[in-house]
PDB file of C-alpha atoms in Angstrom:
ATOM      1  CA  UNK S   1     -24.246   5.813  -5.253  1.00  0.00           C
ATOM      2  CA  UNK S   2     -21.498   6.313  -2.793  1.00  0.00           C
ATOM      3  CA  UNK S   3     -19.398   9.104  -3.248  1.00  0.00           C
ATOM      4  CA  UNK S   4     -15.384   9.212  -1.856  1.00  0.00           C
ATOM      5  CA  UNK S   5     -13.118  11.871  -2.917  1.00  0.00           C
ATOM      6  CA  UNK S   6      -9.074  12.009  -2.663  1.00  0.00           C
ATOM      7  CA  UNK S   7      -6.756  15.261  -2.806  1.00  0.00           C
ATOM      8  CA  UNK S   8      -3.111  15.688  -2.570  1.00  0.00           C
ATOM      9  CA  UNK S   9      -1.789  18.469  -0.103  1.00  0.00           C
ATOM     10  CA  UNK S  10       1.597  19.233  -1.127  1.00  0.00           C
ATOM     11  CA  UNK S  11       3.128  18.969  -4.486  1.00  0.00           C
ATOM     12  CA  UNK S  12       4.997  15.158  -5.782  1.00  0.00           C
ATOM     13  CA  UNK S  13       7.830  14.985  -8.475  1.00  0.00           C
ATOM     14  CA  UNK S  14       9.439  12.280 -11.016  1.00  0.00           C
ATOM     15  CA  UNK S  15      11.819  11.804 -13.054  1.00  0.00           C
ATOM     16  CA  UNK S  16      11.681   8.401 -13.152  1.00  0.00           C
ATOM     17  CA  UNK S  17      10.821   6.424 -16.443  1.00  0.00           C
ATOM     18  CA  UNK S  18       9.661   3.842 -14.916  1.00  0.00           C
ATOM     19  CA  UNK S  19       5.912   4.119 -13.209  1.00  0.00           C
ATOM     20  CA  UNK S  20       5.384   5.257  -9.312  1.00  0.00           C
ATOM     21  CA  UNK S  21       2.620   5.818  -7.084  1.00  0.00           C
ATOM     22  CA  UNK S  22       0.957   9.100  -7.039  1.00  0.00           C
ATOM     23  CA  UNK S  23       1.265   8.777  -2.950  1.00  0.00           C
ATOM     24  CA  UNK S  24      -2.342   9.733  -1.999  1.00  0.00           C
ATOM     25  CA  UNK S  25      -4.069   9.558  -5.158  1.00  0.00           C
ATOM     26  CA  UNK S  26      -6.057   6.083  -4.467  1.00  0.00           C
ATOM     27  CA  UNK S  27      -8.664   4.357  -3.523  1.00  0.00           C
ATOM     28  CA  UNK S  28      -9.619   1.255  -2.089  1.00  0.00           C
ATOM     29  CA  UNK S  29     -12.201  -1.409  -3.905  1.00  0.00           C
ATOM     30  CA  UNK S  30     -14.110  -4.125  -3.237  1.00  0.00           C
ATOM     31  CA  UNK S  31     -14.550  -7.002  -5.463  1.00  0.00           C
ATOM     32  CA  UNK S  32     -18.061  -7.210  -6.940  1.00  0.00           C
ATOM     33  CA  UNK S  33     -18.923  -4.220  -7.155  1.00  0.00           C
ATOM     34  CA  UNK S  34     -18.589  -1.375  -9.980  1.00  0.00           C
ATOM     35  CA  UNK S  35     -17.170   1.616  -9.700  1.00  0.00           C
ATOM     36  CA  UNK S  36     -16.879   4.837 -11.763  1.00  0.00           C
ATOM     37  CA  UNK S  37     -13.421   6.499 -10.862  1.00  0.00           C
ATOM     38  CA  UNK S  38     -12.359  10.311 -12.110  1.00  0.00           C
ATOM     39  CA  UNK S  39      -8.576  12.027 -11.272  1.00  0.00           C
ATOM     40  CA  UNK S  40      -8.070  15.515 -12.423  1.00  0.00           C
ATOM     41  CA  UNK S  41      -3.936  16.133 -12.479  1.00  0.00           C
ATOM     42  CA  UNK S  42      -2.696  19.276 -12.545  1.00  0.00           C
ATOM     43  CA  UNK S  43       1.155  19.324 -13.597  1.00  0.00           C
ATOM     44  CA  UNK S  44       4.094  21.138 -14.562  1.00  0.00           C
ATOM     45  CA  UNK S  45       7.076  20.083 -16.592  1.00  0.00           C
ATOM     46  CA  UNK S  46      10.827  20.938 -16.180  1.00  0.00           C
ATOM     47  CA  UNK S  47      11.449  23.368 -19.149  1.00  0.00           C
ATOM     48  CA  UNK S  48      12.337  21.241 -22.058  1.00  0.00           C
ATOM     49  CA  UNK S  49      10.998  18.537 -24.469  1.00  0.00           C
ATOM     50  CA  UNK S  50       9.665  16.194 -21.851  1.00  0.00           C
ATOM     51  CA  UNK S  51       5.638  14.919 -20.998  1.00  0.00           C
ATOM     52  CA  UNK S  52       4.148  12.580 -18.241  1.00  0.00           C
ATOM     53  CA  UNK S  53       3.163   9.154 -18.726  1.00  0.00           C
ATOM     54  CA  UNK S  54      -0.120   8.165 -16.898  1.00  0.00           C
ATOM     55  CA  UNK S  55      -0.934   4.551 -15.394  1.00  0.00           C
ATOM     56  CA  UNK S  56      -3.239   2.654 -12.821  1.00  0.00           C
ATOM     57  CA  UNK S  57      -2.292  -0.201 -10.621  1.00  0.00           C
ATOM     58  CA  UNK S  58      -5.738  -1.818  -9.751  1.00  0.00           C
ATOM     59  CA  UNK S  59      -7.016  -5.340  -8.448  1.00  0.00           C
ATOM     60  CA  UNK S  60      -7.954  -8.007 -10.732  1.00  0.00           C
ATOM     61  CA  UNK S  61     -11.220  -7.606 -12.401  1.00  0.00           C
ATOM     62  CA  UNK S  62     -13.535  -8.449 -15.297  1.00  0.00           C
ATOM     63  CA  UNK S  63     -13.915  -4.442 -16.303  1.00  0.00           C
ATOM     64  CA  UNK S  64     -11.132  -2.353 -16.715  1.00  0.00           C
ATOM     65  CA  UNK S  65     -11.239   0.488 -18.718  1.00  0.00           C
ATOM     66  CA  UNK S  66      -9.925   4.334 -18.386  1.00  0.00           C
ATOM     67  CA  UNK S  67      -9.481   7.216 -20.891  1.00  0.00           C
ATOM     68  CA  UNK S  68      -6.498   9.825 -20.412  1.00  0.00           C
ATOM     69  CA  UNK S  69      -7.034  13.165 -21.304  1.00  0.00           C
ATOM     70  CA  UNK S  70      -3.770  16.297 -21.722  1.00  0.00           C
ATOM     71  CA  UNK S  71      -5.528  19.363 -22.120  1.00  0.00           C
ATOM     72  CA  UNK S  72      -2.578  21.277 -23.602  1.00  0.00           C
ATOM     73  CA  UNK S  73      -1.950  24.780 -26.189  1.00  0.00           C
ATOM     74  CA  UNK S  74      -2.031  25.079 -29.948  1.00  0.00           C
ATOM     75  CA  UNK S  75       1.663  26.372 -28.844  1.00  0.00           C
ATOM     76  CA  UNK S  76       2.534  22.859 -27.328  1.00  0.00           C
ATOM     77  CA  UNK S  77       1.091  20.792 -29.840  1.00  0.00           C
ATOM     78  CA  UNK S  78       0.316  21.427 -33.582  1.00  0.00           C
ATOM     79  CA  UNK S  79      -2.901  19.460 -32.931  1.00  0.00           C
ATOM     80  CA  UNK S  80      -3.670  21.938 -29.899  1.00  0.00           C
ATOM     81  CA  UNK S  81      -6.152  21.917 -27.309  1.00  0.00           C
ATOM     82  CA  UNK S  82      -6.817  17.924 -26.340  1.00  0.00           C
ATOM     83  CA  UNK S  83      -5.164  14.380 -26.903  1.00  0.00           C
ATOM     84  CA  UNK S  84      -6.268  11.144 -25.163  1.00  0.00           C
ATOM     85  CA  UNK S  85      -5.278   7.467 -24.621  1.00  0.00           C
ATOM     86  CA  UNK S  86      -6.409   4.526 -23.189  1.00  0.00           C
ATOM     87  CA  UNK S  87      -5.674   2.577 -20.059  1.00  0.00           C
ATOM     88  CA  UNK S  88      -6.955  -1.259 -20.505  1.00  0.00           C
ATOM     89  CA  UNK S  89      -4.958  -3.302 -17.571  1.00  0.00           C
ATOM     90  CA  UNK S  90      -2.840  -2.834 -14.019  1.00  0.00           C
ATOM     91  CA  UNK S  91       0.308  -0.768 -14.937  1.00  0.00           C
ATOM     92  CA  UNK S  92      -0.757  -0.090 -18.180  1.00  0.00           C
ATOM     93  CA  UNK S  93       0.649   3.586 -19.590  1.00  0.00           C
ATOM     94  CA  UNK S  94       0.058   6.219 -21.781  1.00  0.00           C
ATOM     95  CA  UNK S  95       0.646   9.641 -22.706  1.00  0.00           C
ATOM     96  CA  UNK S  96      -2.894  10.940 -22.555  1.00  0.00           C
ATOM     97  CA  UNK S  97      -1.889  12.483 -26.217  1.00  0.00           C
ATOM     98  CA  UNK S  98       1.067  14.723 -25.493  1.00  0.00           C
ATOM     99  CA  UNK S  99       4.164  14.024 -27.586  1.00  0.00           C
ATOM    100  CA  UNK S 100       5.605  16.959 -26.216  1.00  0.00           C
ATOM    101  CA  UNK S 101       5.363  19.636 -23.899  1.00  0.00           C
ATOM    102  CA  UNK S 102       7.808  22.523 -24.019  1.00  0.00           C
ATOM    103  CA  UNK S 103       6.271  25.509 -21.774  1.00  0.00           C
ATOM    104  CA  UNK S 104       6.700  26.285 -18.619  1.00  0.00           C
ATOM    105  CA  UNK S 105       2.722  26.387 -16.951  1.00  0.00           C
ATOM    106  CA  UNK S 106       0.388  24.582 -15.163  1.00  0.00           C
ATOM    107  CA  UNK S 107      -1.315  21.267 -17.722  1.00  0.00           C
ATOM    108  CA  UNK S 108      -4.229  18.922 -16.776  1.00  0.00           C
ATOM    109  CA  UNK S 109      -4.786  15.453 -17.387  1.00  0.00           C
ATOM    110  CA  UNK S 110      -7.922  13.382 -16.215  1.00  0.00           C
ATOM    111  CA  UNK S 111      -8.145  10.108 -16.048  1.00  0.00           C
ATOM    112  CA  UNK S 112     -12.053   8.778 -16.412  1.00  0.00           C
ATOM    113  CA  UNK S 113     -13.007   5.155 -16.054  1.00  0.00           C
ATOM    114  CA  UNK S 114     -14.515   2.060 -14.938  1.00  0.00           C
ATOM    115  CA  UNK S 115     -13.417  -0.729 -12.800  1.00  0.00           C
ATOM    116  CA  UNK S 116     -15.148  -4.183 -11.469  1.00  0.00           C
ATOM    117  CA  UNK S 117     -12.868  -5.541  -9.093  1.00  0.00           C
ATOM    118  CA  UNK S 118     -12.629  -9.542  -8.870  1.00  0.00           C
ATOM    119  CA  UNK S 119     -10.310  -9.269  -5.720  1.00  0.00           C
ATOM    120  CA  UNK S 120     -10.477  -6.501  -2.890  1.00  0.00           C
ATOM    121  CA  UNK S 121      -7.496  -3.865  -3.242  1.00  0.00           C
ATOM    122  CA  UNK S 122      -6.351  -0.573  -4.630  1.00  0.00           C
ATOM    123  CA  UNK S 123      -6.673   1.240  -7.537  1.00  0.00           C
ATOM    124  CA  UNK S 124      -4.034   3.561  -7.536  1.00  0.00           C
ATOM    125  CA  UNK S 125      -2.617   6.248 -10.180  1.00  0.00           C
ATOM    126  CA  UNK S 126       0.940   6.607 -11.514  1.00  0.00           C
ATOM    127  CA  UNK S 127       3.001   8.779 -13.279  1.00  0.00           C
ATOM    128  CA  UNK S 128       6.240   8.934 -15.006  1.00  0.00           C
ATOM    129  CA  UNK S 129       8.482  11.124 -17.192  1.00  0.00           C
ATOM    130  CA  UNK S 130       9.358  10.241 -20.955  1.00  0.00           C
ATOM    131  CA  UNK S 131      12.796  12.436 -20.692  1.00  0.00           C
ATOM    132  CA  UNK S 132      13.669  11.867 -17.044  1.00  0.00           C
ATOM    133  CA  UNK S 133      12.996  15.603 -16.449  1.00  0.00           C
ATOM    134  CA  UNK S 134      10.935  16.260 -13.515  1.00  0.00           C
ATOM    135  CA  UNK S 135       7.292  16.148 -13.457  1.00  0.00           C
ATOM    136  CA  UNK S 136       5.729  17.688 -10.729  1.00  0.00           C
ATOM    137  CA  UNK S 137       1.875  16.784 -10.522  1.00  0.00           C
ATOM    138  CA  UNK S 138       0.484  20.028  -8.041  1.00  0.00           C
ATOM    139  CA  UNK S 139      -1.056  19.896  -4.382  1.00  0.00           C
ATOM    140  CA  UNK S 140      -5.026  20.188  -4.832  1.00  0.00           C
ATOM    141  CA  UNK S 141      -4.508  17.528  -7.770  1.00  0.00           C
ATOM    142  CA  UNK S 142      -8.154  15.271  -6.948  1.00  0.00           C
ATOM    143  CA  UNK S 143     -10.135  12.126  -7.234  1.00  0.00           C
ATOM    144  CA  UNK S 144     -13.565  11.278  -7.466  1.00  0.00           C
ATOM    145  CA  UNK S 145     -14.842   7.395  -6.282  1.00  0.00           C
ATOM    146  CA  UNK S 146     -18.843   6.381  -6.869  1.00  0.00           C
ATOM    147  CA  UNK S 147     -19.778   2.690  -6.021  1.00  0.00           C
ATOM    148  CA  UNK S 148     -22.883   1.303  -6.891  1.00  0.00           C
ATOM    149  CA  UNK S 149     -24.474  -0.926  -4.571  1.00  0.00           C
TER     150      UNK S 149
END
């Protein structure tokens, strides 16, 4: 396997409810070949009832698949602990769980998945707010590429 990783140095905000680029949280594929993809965001809300909404823009393929994790509190959520969603085509969204987050800390959400690209490109994460209160997703947030050969 060939291993690339990604980071982000400094710290990127949204409000937007509409999906943008996580500027630096990508990687480029090549078509015909799987890959297994992991993103571990850390993020902060503005104080209120607001959560992020997590997407991928990738190349066409034949396999596409990602699950979205929110790690959150028993205080955030009457659930507690973990919620998840799924991610099944380009600039396709979801919640990773979270309904609503209300505390002011640091949250993580991963994003785990598949891809095998028909076309050469990017696959490239995105984030939005629900509330259009700022989400900032933290420097140090990562990504993890392996390609098979």
């Amino acid at each position: 396997m060939i291993e690339t990783s990604v980071r982000i140095s400094s710290d990127q905000s949204t409000s937007s409810l509409s999906l943008v680029d996580l500027t630096g949280l990508s990687f480029s594929v090549s078509a015909q070949s799987l890959y297994v993809f992991e993103f571990y965001m850390m993020f902060s809300i503005a104080v209120g009832s607001t959560f992020p909404v997590w997407g991928m823009a990738v190349p066409a393929f034949s396999v596409f698949s990602a699950k979205v994790t929110t790690r959150v509190s028993v205080a955030d959520q009457a659930f507690g602990g973990l919620g998840f969603g799924w991610l099944t085509s380009s600039g396709d969204s979801t919640s990773g769980g979270a309904t609503s987050l209300t505390l002011a800390r640091i949250y993580l959400a991963t994003i785990k998945g598949e891809i095998f690209p028909t076309a050469n490109g990017t696959a490239q994460v995105q984030f939005a707010s629900t509330s259009g209160s700022d989400i900032t997703v933290k420097a140090n947030t990562c990504g993890l590429l392996q390609r098979g050969y």
